PDB file of C-alpha atoms in Angstrom:
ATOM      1  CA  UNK A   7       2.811  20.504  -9.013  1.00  0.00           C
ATOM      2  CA  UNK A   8       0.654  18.949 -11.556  1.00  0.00           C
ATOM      3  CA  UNK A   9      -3.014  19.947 -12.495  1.00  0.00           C
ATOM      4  CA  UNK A  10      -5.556  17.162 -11.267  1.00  0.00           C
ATOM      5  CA  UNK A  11      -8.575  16.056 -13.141  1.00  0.00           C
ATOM      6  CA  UNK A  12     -11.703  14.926 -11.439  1.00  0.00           C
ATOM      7  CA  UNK A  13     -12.751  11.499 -13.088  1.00  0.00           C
ATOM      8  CA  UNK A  14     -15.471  10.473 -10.590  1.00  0.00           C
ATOM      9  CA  UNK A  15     -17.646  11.638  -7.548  1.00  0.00           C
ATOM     10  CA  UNK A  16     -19.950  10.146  -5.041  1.00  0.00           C
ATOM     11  CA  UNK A  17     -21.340  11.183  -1.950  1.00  0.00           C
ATOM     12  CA  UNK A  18     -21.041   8.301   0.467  1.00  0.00           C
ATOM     13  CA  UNK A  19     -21.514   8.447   4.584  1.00  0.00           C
ATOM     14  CA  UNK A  20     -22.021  12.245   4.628  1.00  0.00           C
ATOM     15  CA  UNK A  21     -18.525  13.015   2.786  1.00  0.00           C
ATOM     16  CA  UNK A  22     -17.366  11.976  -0.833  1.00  0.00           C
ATOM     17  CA  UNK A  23     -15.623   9.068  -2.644  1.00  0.00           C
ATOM     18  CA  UNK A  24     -13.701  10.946  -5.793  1.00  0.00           C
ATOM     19  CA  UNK A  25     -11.250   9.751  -8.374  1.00  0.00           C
ATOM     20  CA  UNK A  26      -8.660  11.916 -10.060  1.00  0.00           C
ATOM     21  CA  UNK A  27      -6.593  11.802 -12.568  1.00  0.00           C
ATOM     22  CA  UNK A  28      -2.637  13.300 -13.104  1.00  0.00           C
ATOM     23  CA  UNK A  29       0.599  13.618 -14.857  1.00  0.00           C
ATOM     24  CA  UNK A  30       2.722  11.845 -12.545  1.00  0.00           C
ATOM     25  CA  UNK A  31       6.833  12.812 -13.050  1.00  0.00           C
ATOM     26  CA  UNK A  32       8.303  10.156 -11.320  1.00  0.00           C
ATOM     27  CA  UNK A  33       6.153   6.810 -13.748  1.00  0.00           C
ATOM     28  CA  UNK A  34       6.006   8.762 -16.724  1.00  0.00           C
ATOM     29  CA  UNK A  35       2.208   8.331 -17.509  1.00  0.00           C
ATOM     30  CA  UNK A  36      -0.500   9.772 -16.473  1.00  0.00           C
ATOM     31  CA  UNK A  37      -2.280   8.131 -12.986  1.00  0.00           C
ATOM     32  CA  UNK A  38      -5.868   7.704 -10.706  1.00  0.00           C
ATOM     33  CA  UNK A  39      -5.766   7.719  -7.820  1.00  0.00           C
ATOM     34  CA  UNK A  40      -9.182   6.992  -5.010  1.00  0.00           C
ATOM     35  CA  UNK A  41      -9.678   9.878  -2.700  1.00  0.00           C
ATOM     36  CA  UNK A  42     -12.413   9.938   0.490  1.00  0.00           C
ATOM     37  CA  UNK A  43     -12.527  13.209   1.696  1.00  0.00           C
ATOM     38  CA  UNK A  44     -15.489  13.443   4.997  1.00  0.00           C
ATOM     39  CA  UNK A  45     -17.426  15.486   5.967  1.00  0.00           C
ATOM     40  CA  UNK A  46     -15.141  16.881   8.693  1.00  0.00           C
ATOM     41  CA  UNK A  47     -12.460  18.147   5.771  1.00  0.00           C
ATOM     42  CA  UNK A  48     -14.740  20.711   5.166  1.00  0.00           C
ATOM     43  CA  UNK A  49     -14.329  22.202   8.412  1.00  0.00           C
ATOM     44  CA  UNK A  50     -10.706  22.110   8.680  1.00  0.00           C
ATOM     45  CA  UNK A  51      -7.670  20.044   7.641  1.00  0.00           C
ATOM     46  CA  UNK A  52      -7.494  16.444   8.985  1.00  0.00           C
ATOM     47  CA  UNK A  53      -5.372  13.392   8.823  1.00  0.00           C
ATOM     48  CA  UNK A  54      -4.707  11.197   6.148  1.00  0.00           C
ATOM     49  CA  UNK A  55      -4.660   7.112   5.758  1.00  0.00           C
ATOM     50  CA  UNK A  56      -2.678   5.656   2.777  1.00  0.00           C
ATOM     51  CA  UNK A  57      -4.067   2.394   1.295  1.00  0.00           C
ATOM     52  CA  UNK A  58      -1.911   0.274  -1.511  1.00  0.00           C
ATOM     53  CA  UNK A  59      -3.817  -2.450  -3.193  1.00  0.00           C
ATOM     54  CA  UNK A  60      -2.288  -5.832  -4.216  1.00  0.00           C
ATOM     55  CA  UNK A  61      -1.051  -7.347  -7.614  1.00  0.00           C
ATOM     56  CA  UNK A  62      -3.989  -6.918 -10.813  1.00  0.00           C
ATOM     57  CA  UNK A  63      -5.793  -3.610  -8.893  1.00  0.00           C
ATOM     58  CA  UNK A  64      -6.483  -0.455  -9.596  1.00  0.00           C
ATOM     59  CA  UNK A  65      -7.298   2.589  -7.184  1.00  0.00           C
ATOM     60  CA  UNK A  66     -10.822   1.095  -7.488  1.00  0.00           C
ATOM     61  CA  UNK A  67     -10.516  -2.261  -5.559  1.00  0.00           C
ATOM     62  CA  UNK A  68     -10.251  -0.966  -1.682  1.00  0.00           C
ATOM     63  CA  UNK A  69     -12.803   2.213  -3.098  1.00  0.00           C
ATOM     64  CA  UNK A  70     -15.330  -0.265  -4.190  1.00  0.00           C
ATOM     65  CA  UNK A  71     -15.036  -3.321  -1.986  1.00  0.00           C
ATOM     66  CA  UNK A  72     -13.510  -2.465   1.087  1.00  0.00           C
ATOM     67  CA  UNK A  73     -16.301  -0.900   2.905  1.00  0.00           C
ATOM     68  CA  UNK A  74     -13.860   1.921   4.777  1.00  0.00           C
ATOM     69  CA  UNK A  75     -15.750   5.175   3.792  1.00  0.00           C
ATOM     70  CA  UNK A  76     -18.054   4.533   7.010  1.00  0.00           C
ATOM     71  CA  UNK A  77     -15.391   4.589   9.486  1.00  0.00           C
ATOM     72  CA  UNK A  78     -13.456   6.897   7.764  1.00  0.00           C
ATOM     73  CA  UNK A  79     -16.126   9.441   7.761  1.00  0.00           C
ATOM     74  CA  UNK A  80     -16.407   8.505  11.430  1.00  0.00           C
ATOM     75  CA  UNK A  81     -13.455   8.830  12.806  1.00  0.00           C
ATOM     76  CA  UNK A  82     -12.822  11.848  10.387  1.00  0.00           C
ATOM     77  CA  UNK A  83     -10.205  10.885   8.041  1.00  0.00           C
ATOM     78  CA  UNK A  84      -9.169  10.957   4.178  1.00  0.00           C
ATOM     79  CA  UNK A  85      -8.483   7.823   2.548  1.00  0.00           C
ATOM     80  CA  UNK A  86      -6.353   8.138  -0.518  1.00  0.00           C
ATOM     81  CA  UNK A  87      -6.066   4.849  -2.865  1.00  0.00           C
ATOM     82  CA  UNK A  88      -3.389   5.091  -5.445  1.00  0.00           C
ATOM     83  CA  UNK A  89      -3.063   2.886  -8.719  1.00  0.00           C
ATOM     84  CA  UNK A  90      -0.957  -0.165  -8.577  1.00  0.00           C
ATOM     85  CA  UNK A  91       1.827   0.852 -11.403  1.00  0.00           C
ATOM     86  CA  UNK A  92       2.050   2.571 -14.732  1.00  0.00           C
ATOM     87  CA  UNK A  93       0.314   1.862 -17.373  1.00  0.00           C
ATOM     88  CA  UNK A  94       0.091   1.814 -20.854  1.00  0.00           C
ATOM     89  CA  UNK A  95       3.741   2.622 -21.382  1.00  0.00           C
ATOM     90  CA  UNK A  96       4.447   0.514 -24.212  1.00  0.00           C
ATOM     91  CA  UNK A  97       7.213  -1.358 -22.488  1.00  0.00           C
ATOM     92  CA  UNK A  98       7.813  -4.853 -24.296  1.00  0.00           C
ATOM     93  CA  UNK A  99       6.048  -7.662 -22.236  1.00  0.00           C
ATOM     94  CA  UNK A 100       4.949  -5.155 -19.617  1.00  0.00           C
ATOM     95  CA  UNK A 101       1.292  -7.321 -20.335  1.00  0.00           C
ATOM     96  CA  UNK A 102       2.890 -10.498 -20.063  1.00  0.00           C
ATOM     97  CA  UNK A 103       2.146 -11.503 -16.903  1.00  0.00           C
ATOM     98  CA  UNK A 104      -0.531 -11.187 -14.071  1.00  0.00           C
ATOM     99  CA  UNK A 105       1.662 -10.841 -11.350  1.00  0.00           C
ATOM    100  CA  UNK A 106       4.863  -8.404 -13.476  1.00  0.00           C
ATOM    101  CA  UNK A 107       4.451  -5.604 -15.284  1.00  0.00           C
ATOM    102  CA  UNK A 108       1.543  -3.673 -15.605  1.00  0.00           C
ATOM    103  CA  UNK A 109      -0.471  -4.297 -12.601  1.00  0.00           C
ATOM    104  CA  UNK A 110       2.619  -5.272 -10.586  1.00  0.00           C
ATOM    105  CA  UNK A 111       4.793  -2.224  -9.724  1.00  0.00           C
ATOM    106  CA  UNK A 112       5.696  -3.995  -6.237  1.00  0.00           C
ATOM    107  CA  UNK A 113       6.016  -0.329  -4.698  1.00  0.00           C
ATOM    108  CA  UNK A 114       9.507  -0.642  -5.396  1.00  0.00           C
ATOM    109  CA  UNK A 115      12.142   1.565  -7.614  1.00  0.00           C
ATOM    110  CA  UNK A 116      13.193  -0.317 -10.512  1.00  0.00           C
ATOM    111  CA  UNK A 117      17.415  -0.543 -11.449  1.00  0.00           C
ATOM    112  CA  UNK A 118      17.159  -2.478 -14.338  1.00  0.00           C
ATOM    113  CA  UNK A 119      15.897  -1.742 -17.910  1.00  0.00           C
ATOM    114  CA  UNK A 120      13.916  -1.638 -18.941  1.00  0.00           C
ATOM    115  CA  UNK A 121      11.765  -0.814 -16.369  1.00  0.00           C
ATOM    116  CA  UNK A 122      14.137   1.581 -14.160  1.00  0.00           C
ATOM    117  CA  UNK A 123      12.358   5.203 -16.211  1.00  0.00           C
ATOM    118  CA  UNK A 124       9.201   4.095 -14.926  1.00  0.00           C
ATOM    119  CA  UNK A 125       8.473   1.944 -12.702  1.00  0.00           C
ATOM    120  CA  UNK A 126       9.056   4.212  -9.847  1.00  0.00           C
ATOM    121  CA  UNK A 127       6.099   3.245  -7.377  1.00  0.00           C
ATOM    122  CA  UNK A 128       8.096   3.805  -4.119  1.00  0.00           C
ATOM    123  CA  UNK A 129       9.235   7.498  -4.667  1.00  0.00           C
ATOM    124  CA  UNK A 130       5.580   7.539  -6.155  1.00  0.00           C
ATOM    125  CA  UNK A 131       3.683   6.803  -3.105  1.00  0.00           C
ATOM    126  CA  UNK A 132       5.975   8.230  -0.625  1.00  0.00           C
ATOM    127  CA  UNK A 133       7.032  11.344  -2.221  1.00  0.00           C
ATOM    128  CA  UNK A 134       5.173  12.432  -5.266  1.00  0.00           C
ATOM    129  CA  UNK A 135       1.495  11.436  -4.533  1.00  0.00           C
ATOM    130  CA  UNK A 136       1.494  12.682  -0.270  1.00  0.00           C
ATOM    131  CA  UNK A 137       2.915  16.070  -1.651  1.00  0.00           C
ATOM    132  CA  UNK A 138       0.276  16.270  -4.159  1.00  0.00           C
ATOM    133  CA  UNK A 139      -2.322  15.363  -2.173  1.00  0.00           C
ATOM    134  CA  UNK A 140      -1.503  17.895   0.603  1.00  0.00           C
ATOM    135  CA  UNK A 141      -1.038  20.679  -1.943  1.00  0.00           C
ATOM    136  CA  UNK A 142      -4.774  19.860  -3.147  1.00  0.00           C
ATOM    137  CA  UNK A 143      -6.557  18.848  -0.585  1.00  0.00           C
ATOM    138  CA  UNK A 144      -7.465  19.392   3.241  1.00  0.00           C
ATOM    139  CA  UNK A 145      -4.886  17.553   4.925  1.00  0.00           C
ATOM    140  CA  UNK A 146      -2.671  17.305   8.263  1.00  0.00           C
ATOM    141  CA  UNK A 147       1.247  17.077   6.323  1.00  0.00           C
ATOM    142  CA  UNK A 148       2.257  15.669   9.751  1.00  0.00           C
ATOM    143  CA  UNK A 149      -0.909  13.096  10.331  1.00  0.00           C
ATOM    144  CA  UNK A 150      -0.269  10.658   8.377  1.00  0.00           C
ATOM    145  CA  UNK A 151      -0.087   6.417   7.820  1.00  0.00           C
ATOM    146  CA  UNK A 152      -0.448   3.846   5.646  1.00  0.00           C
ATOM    147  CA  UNK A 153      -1.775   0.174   5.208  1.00  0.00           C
ATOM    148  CA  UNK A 154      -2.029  -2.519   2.477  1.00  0.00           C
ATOM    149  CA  UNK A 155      -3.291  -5.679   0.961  1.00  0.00           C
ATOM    150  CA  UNK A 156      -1.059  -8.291  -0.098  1.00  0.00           C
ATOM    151  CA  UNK A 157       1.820  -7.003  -2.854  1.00  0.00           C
ATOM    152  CA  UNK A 158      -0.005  -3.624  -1.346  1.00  0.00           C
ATOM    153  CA  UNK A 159       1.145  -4.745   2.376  1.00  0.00           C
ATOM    154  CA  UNK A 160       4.075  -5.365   1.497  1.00  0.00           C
ATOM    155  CA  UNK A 161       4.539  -1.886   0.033  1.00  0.00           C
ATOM    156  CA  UNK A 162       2.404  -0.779   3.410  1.00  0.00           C
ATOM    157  CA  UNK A 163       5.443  -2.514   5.399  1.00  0.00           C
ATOM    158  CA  UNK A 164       8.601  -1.030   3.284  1.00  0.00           C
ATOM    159  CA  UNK A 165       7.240   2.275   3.005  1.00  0.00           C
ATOM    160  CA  UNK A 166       7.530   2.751   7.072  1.00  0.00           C
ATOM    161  CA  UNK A 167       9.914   0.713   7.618  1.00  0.00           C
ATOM    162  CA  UNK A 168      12.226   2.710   5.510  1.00  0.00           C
ATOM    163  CA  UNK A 169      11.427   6.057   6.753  1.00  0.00           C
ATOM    164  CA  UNK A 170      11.203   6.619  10.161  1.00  0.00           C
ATOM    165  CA  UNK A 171       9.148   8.523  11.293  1.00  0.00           C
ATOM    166  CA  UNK A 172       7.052   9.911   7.860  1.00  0.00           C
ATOM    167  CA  UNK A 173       4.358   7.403   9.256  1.00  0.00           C
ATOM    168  CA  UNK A 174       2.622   7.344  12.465  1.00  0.00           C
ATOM    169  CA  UNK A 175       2.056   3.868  12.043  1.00  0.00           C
ATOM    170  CA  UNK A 176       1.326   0.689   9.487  1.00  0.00           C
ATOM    171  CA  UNK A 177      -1.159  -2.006   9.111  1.00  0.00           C
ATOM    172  CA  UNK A 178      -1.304  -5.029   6.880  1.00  0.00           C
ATOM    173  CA  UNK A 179      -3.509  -7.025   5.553  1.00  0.00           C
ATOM    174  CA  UNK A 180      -2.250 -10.943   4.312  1.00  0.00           C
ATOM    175  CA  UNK A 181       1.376  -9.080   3.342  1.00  0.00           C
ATOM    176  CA  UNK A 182       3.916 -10.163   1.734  1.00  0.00           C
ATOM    177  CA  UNK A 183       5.915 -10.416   4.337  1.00  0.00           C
ATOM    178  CA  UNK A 184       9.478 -11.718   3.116  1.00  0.00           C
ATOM    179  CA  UNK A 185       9.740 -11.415  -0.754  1.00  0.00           C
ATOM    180  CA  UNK A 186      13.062 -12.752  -1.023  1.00  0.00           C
ATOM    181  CA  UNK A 187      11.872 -16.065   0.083  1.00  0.00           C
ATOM    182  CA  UNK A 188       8.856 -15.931  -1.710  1.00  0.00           C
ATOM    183  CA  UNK A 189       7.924 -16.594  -5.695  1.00  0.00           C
ATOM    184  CA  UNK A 190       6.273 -13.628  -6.232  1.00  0.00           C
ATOM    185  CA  UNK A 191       8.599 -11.319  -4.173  1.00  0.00           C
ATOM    186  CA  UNK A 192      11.873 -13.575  -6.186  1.00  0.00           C
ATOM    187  CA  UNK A 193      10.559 -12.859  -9.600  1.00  0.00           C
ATOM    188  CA  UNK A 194       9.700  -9.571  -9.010  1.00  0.00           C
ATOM    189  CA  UNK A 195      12.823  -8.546  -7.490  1.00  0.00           C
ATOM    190  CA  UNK A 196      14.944 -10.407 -10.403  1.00  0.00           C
ATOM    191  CA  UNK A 197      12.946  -8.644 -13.013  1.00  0.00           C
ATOM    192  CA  UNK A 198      12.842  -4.876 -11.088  1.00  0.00           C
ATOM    193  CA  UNK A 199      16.118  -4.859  -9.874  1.00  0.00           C
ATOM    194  CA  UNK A 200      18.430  -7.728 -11.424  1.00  0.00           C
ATOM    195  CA  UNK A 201      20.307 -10.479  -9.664  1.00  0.00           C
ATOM    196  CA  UNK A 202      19.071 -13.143  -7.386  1.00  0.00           C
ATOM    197  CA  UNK A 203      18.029 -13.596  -3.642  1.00  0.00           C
ATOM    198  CA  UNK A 204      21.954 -12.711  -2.945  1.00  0.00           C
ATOM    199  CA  UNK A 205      21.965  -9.533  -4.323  1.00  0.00           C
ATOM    200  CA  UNK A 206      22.332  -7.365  -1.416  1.00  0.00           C
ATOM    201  CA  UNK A 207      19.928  -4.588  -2.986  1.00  0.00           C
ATOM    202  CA  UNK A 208      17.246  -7.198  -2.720  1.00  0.00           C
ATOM    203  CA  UNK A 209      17.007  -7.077   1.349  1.00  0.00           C
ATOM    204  CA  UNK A 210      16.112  -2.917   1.110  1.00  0.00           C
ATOM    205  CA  UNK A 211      13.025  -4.266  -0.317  1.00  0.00           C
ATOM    206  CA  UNK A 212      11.981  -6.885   2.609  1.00  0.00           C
ATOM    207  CA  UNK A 213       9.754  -6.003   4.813  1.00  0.00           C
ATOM    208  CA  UNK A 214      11.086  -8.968   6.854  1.00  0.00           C
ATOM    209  CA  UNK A 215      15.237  -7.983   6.365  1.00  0.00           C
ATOM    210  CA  UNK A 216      13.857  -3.913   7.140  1.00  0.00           C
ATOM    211  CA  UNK A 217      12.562  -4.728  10.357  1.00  0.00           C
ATOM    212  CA  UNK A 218      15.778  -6.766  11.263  1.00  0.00           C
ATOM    213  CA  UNK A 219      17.636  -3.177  11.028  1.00  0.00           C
ATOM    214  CA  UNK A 220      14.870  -0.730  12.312  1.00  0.00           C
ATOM    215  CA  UNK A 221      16.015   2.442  14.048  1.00  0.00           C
ATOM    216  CA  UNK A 222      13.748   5.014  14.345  1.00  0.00           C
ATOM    217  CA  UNK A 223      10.796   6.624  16.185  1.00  0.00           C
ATOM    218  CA  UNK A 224       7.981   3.625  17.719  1.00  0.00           C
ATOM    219  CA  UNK A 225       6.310   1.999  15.240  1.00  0.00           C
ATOM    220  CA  UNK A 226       3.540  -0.033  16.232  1.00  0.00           C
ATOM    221  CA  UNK A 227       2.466  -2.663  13.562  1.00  0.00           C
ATOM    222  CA  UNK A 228      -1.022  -4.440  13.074  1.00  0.00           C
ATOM    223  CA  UNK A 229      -0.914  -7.561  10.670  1.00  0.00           C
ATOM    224  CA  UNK A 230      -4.139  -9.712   9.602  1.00  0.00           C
ATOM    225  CA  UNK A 231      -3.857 -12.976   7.630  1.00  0.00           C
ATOM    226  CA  UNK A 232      -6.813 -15.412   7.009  1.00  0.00           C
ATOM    227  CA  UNK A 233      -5.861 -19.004   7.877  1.00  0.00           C
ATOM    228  CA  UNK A 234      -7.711 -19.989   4.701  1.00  0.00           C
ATOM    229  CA  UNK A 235      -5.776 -17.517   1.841  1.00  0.00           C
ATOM    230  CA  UNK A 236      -4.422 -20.153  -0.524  1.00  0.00           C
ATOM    231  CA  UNK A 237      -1.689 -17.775  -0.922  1.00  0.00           C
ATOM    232  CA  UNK A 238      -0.463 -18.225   2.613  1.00  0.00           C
ATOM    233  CA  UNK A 239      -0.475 -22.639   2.345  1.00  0.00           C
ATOM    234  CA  UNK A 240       1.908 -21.619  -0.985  1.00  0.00           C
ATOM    235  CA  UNK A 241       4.640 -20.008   1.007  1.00  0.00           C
ATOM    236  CA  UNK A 242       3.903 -16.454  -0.742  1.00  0.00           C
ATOM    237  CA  UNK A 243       3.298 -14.261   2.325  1.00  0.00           C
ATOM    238  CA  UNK A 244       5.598 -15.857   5.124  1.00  0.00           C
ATOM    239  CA  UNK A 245       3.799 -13.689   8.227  1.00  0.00           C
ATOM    240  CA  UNK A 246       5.679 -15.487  10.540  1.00  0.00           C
ATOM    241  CA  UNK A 247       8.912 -14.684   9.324  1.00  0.00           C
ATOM    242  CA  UNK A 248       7.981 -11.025   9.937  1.00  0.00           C
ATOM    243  CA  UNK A 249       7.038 -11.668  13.125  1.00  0.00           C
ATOM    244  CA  UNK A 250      10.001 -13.176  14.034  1.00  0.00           C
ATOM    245  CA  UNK A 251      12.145 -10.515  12.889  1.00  0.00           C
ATOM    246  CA  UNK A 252      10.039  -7.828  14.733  1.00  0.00           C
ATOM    247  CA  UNK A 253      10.097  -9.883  17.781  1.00  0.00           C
ATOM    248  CA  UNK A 254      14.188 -10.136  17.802  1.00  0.00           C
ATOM    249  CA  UNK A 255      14.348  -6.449  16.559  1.00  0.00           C
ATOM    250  CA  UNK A 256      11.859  -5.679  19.555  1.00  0.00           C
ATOM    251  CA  UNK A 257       9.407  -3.866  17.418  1.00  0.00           C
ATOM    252  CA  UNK A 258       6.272  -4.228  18.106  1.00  0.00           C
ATOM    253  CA  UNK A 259       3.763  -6.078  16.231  1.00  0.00           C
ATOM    254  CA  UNK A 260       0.661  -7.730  16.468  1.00  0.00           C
ATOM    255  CA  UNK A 261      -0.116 -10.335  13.936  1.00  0.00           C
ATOM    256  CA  UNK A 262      -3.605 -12.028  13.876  1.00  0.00           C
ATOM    257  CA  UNK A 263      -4.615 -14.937  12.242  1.00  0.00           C
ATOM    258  CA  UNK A 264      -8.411 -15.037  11.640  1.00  0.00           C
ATOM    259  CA  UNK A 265      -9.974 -18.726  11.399  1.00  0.00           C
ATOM    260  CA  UNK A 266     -11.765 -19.245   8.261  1.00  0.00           C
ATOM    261  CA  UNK A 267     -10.775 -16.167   6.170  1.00  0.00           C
ATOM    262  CA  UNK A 268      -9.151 -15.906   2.509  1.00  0.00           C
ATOM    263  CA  UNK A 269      -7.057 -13.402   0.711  1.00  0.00           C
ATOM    264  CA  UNK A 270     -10.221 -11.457  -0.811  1.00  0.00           C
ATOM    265  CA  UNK A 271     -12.056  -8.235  -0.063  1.00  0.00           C
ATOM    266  CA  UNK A 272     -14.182 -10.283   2.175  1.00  0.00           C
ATOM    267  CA  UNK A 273     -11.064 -10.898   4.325  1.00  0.00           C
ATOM    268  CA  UNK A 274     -10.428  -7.109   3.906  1.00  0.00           C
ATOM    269  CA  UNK A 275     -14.116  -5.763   4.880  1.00  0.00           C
ATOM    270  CA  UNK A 276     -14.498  -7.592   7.374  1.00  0.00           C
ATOM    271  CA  UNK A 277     -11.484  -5.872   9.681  1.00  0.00           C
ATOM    272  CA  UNK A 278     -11.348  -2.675   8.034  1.00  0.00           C
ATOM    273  CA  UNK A 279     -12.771  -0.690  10.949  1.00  0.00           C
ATOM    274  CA  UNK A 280     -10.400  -2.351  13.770  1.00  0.00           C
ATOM    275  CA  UNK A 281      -7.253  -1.010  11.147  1.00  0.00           C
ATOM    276  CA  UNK A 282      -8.549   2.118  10.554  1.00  0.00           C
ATOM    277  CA  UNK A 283      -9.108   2.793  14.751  1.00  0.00           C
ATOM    278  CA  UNK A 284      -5.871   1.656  14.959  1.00  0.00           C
ATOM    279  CA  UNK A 285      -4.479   4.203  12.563  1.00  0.00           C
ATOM    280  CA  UNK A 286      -6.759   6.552  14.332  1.00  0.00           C
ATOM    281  CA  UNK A 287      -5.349   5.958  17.814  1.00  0.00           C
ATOM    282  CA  UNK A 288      -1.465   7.428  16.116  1.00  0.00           C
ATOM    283  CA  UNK A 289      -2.961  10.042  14.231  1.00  0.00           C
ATOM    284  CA  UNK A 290      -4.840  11.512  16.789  1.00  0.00           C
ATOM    285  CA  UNK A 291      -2.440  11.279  19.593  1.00  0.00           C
TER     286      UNK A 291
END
């Protein structure tokens, strides 16, 4: 288990927003990651809330402009914030673009070079970071979910829909929702893992084709979308095709459209506290 360096603490609501810093094995670089331990950690272990932030973040997007670390430290919970993919590898073009590469890792495991060494974000965030974090911190192994914004939702979605039963449940904000049929989700795919939309690796990566096949444990799914995120008119996020899925899969899944709302951190703040009680309501059972 690798050392971790504190980069950053603040005491917010009673408990405290802290960064760290580590050697992670599985990208190859060293990576932050956003931690909110409350007040109630102190006391005795509690559960934990995974959050993955969308394409261009860091771990200090949903830290900084979320809001959550009131109703976190309410409902007694740690929030932990990871980056959004390696960095600084050195991999040509890995700068190219906004929305590939660096900033991008699509919480996927990369097949193709030359990306494959590192860009390893799904056995990051599902195995690496949670055993880290419950080797170093206060935490309930058994208590935990996870939730997401955007490329970050997406991840959310894949991440429980591909292991049942490691979370007790999964919330979304605007998610994207069915990458194969999306440009973003199509030319990350292509780049990460080769082929085109008929590549039959492609559809363990869709949130959309995953819920098709789930088998496993209830799984009760909360989805937000503004009806004003430009990225939903473009055909990036495709909600409904999720819900459709889910629907002939019978799993169950709530997906709210909220009049007037975009894909920003606005969006996000504003129904940050009905996620986290909903994560709350599994966790606690």
């Amino acid at each position: 288990m690798s050392d971790i360096i504190e980069v950053s603490s603040n005491k917010i609501f009673g408990g405290w927003q802290k960064v760290y810093s580590h050697e992670s094995y599985e990208l190859g670089c060293r990576m932050n990651f956003g931690i909110f331990l409350p007040s109630q950690a102190e006391e005795s272990p509690v559960p934990v809330i995974y959050w993955l932030s969308g394409l261009t973040c860091t771990e200090t997007n949903f830290v900084q402009k979320a809001g959550a670390q009131k109703y976190a430290s309410e409902q007694g919970v740690v929030l932990v914030a990871p980056d959004t993919s390696p960095r600084n590898l050195n991999i040509p073009e890995e700068d190219k673009d906004w929305d590939f590469g660096t900033g991008a890792g699509f919480y996927i495991d990369a097949t193709t070079e030359p990306w494959k060494r590192n860009y390893r974000m799904y056995s990051y965030v599902t195995k690496e970071l949670p055993a880290l974090i419950n080797d170093k911190f206060p935490i309930l192994s058994d208590k935990q979910s996870i939730m997401g914004h955007s490329m970050g939702g997406h991840g959310a979605l894949i991440c429980a829909l591909k292991n049942p039963g490691l979370y007790k449940t999964v919330s979304a904000f605007a998610p994207i929702s069915n990458p194969i049929s999306s440009p973003w989700g199509r030319k990350a795919l292509s780049g990460y893992l080769g082929g085109t939309e008929t590549n039959a690796l492609w559809k363990d990566w869709d949130a959309t084709e995953l819920a098709k096949k789930y088998n496993g444990p209830p799984l009760d799914i909360l989805v937000d979308q503004g009806k004003e995120d430009r990225f939903l008119k473009d055909g990036q996020l495709l909600p409904e095709n999720l819900l459709s899925a889910a629907k002939d899969a019978g799993l169950p899944l709530v997906l709210r459209f909220q009049e007037g709302y975009d894909h920003s951190y606005f969006f996000i703040s504003t129904f940050i506290e009905d996620h986290i009680k909903h994560h709350v309501k599994y966790l606690k059972s």
